[in-house]
PDB file of C-alpha atoms in Angstrom:
ATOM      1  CA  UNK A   2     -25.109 -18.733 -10.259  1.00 66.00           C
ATOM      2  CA  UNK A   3     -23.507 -17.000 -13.445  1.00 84.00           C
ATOM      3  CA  UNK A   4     -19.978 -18.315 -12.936  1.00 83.00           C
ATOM      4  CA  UNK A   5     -18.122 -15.762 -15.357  1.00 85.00           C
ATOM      5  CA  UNK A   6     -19.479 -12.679 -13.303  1.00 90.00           C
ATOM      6  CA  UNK A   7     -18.457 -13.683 -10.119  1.00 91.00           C
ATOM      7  CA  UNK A   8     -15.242 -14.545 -11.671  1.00 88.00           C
ATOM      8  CA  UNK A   9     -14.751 -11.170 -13.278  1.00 88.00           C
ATOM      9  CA  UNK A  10     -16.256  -9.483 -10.009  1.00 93.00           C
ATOM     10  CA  UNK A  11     -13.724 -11.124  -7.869  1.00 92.00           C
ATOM     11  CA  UNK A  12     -11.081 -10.329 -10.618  1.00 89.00           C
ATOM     12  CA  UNK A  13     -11.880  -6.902 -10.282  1.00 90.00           C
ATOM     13  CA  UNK A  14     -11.757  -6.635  -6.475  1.00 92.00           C
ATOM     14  CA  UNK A  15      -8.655  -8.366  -6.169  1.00 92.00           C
ATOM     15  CA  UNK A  16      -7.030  -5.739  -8.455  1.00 89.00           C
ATOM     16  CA  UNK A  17      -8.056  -3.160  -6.474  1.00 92.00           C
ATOM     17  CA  UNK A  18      -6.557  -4.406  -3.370  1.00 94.00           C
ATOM     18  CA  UNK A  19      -3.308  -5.206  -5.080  1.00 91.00           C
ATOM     19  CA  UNK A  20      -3.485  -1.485  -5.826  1.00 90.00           C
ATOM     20  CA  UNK A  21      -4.515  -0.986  -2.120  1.00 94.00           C
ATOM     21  CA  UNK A  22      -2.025  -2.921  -0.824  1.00 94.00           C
ATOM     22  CA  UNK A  23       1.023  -1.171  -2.925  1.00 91.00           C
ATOM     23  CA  UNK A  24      -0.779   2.367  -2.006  1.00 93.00           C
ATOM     24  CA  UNK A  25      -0.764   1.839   1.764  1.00 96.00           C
ATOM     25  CA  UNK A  26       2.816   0.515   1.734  1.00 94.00           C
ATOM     26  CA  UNK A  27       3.881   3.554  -0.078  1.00 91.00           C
ATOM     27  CA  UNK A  28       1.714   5.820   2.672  1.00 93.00           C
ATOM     28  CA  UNK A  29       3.660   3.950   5.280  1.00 96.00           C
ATOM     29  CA  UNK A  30       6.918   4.468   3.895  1.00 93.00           C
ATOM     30  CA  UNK A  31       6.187   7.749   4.262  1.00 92.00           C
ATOM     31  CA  UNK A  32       4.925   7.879   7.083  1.00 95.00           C
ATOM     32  CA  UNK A  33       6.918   5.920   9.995  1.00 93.00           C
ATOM     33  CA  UNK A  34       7.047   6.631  13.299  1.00 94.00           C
ATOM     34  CA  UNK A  35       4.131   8.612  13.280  1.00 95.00           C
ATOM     35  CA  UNK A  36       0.525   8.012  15.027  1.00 95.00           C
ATOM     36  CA  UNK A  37      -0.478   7.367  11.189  1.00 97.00           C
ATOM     37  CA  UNK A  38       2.169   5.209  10.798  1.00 96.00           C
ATOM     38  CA  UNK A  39       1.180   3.016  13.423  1.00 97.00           C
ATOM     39  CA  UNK A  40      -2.180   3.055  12.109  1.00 98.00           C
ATOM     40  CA  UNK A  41      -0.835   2.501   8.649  1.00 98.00           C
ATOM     41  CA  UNK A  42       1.054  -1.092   9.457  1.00 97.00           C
ATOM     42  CA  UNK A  43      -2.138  -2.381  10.845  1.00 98.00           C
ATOM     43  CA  UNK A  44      -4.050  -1.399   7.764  1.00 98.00           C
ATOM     44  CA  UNK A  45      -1.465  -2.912   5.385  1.00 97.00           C
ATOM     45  CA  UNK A  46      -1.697  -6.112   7.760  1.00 97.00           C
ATOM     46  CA  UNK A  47      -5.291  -6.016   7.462  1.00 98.00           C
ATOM     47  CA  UNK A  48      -5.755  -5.523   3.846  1.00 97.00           C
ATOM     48  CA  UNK A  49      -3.079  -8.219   3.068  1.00 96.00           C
ATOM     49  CA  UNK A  50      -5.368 -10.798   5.292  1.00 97.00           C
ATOM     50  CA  UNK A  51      -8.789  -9.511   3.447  1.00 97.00           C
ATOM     51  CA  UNK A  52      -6.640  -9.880  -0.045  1.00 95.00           C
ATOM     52  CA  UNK A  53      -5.471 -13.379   0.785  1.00 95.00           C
ATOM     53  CA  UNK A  54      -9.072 -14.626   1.985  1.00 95.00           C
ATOM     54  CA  UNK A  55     -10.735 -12.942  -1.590  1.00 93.00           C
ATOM     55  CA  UNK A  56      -7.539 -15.061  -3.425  1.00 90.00           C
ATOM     56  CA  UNK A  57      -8.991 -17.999  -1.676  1.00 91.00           C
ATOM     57  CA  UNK A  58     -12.383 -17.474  -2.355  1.00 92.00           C
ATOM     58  CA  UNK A  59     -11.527 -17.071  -6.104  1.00 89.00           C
ATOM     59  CA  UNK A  60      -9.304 -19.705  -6.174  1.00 87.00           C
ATOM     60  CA  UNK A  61     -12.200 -22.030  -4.446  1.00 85.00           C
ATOM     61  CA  UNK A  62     -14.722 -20.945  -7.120  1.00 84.00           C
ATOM     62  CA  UNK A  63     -12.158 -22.030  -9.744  1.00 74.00           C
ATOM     63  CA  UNK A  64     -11.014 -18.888 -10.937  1.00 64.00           C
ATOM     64  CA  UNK A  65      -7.577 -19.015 -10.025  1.00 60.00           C
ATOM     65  CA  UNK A  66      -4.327 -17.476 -11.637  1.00 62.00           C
ATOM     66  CA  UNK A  67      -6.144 -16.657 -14.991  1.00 58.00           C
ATOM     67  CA  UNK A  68      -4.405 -14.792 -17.395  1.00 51.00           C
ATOM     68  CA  UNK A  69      -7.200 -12.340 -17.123  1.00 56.00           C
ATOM     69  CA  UNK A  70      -6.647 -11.848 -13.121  1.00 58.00           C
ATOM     70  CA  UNK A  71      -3.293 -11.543 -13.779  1.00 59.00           C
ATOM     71  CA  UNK A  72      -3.086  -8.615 -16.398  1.00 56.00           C
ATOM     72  CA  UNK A  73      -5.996  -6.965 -14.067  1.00 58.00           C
ATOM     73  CA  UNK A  74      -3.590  -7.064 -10.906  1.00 57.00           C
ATOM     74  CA  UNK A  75      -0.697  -5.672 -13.362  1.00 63.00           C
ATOM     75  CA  UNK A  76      -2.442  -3.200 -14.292  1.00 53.00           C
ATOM     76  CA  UNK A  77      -3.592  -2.032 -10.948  1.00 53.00           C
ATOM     77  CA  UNK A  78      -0.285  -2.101  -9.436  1.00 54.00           C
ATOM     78  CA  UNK A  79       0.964  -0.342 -12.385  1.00 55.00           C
ATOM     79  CA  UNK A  80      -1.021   2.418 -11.950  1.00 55.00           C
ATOM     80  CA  UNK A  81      -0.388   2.895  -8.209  1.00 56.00           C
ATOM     81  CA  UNK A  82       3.536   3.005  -9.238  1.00 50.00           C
ATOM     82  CA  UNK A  83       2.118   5.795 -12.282  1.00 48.00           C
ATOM     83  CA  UNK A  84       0.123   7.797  -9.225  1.00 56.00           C
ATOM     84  CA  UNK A  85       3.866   8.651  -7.774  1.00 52.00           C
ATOM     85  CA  UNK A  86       4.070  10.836 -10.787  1.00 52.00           C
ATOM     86  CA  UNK A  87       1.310  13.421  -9.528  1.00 56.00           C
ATOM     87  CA  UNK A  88       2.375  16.600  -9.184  1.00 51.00           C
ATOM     88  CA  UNK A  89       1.832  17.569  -5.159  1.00 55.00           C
ATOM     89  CA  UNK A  90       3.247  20.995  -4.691  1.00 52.00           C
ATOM     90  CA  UNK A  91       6.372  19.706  -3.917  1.00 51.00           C
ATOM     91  CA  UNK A  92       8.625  18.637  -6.740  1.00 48.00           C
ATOM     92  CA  UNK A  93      11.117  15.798  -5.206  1.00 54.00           C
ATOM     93  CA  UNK A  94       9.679  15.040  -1.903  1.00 62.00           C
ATOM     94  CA  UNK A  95       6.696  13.894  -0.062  1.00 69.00           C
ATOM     95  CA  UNK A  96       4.144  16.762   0.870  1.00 79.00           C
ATOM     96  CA  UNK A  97       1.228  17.315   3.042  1.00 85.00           C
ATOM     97  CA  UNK A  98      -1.036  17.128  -0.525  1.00 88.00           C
ATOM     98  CA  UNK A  99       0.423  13.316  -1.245  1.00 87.00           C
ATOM     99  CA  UNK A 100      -0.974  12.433   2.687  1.00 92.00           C
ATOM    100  CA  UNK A 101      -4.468  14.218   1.645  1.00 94.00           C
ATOM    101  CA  UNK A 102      -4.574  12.583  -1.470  1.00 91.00           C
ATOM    102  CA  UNK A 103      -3.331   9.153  -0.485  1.00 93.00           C
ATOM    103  CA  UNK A 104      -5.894   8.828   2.327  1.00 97.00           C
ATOM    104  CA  UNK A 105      -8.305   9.845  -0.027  1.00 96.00           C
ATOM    105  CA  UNK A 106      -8.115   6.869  -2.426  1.00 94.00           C
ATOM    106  CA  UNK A 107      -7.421   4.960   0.520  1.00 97.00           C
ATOM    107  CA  UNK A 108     -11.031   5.759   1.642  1.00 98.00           C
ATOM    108  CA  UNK A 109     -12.865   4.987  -1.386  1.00 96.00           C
ATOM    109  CA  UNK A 110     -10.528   1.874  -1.651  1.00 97.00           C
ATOM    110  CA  UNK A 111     -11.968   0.776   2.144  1.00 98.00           C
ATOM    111  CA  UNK A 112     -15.428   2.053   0.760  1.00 98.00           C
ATOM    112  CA  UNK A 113     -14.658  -0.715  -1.951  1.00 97.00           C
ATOM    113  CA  UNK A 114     -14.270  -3.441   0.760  1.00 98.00           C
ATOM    114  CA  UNK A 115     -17.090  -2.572   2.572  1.00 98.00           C
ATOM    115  CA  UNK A 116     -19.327  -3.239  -0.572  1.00 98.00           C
ATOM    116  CA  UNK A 117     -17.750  -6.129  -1.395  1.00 98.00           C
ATOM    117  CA  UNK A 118     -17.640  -7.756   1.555  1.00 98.00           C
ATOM    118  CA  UNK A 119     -21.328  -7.571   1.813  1.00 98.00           C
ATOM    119  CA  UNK A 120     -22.514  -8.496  -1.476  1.00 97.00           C
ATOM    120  CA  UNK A 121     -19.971 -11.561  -1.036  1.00 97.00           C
ATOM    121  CA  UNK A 122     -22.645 -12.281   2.377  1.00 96.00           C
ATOM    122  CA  UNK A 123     -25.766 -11.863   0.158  1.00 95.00           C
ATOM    123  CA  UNK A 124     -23.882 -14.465  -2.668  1.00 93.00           C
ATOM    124  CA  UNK A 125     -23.235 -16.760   0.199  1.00 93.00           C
ATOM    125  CA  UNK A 126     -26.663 -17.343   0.506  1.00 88.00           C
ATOM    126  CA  UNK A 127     -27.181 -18.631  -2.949  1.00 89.00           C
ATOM    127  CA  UNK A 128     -23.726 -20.425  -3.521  1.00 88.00           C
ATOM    128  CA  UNK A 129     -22.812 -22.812  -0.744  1.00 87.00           C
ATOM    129  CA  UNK A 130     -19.009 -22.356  -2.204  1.00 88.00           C
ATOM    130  CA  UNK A 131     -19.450 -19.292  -0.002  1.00 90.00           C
ATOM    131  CA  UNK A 132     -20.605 -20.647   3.480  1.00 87.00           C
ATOM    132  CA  UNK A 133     -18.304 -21.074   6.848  1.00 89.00           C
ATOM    133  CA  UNK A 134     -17.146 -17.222   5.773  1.00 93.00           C
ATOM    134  CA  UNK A 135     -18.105 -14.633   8.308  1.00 96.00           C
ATOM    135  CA  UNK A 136     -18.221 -12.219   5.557  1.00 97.00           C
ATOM    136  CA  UNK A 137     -19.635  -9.571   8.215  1.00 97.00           C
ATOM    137  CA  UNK A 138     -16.687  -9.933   9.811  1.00 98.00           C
ATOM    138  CA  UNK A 139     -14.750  -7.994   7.330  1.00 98.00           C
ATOM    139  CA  UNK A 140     -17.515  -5.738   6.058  1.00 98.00           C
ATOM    140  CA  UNK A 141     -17.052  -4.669   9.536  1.00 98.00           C
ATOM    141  CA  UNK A 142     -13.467  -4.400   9.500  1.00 98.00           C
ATOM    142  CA  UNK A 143     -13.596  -2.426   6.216  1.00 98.00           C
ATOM    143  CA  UNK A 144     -16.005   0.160   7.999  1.00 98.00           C
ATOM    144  CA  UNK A 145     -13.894   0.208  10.784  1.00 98.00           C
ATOM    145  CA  UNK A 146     -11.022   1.508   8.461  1.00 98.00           C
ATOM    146  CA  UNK A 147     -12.922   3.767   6.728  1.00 98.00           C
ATOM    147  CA  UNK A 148     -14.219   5.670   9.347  1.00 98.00           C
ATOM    148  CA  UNK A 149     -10.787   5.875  10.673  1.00 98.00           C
ATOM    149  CA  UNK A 150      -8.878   7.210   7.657  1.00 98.00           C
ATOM    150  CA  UNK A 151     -12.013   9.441   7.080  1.00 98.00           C
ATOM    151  CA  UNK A 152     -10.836  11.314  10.685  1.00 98.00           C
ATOM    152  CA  UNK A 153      -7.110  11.038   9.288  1.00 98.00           C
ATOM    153  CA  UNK A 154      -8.191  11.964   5.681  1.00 97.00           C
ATOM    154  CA  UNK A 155      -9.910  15.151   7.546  1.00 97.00           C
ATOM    155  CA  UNK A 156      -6.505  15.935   9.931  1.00 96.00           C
ATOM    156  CA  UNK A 157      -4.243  16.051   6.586  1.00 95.00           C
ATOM    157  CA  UNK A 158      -6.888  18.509   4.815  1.00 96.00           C
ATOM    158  CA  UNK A 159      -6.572  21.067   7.546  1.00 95.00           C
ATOM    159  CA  UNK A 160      -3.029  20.263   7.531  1.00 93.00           C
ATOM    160  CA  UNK A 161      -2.835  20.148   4.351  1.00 91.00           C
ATOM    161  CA  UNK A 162      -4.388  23.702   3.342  1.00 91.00           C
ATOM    162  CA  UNK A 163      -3.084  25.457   6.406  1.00 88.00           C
ATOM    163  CA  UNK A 164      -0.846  27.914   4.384  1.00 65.00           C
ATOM    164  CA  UNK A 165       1.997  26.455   6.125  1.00 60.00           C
TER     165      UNK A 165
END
């Protein structure tokens, strides 16, 4: 097992659900007491959980709190605080193009999960580090989410572009 790569891979991932976590918190804030809202606060719940299992992993593997995981998470929730700054057709306040564009990410970010969740599984079967995890579990969990922010992502384009 190359150490360093699963290191770095689980670096990565971790980022991006820092960044994940910040950009459905933001979606939410937005978003209360709505049907997405409601969907929203289980996602962040969700994501937290998968985030704090991958810090385990990584921490069990022995790449914990490296100075290299840290700048990577920085960075990544830096630049979900620097995606505020998009223009959306509406210059102080929330529109209908942030929702589009937020689910969006938030899609390829759940598309992320999947994929990692499952090459995590076929790891597991070379580095016993990796066993008792029912990594299907939240490969499952991630598809579950995406498909459902897909239908959402797909609501907020029609809404969206309505000429409204």
């Amino acid at each position: 097992m190359n150490e360093k790569r699963l290191q770095i891979y689980l670096d990565d991932h971790l980022a991006l659900m820092v960044g994940e976590v910040e950009l459905v918190n933001r979606c939410l804030g937005s978003n209360r007491c709505t049907p997405l809202g409601d969907f929203l606060q289980k996602l962040a719940a969700e994501v937290a959980a998968q985030k704090s299992v991958a810090n385990d992993i990584h921490c069990h593997i022995g790449g914990a709190d490296s100075l290299e995981s840290r700048v990577k998470q920085g960075v990544a929730w830096l630049a979900e605080k620097a995606g505020r700054l998009k223009l959306n057709g509406s210059l102080l306040s929330y529109s209908e193009l942030s929702r589009l564009v937020e689910l969006e990410t938030l899609a390829a970010a759940a598309q992320e999960r999947v994929a990692f969740w499952d090459n995590l599984d076929a790891v597991a079967a070379r580095d016993s580090r990796l066993g008792g995890i029912d990594f299907a579990f939240f490969r499952d969990q991630s598809q579950r989410q995406l498909e459902e922010l897909n239908v959402r992502r797909r609501f907020a384009a029609a809404e969206a572009f309505s000429g409204r």
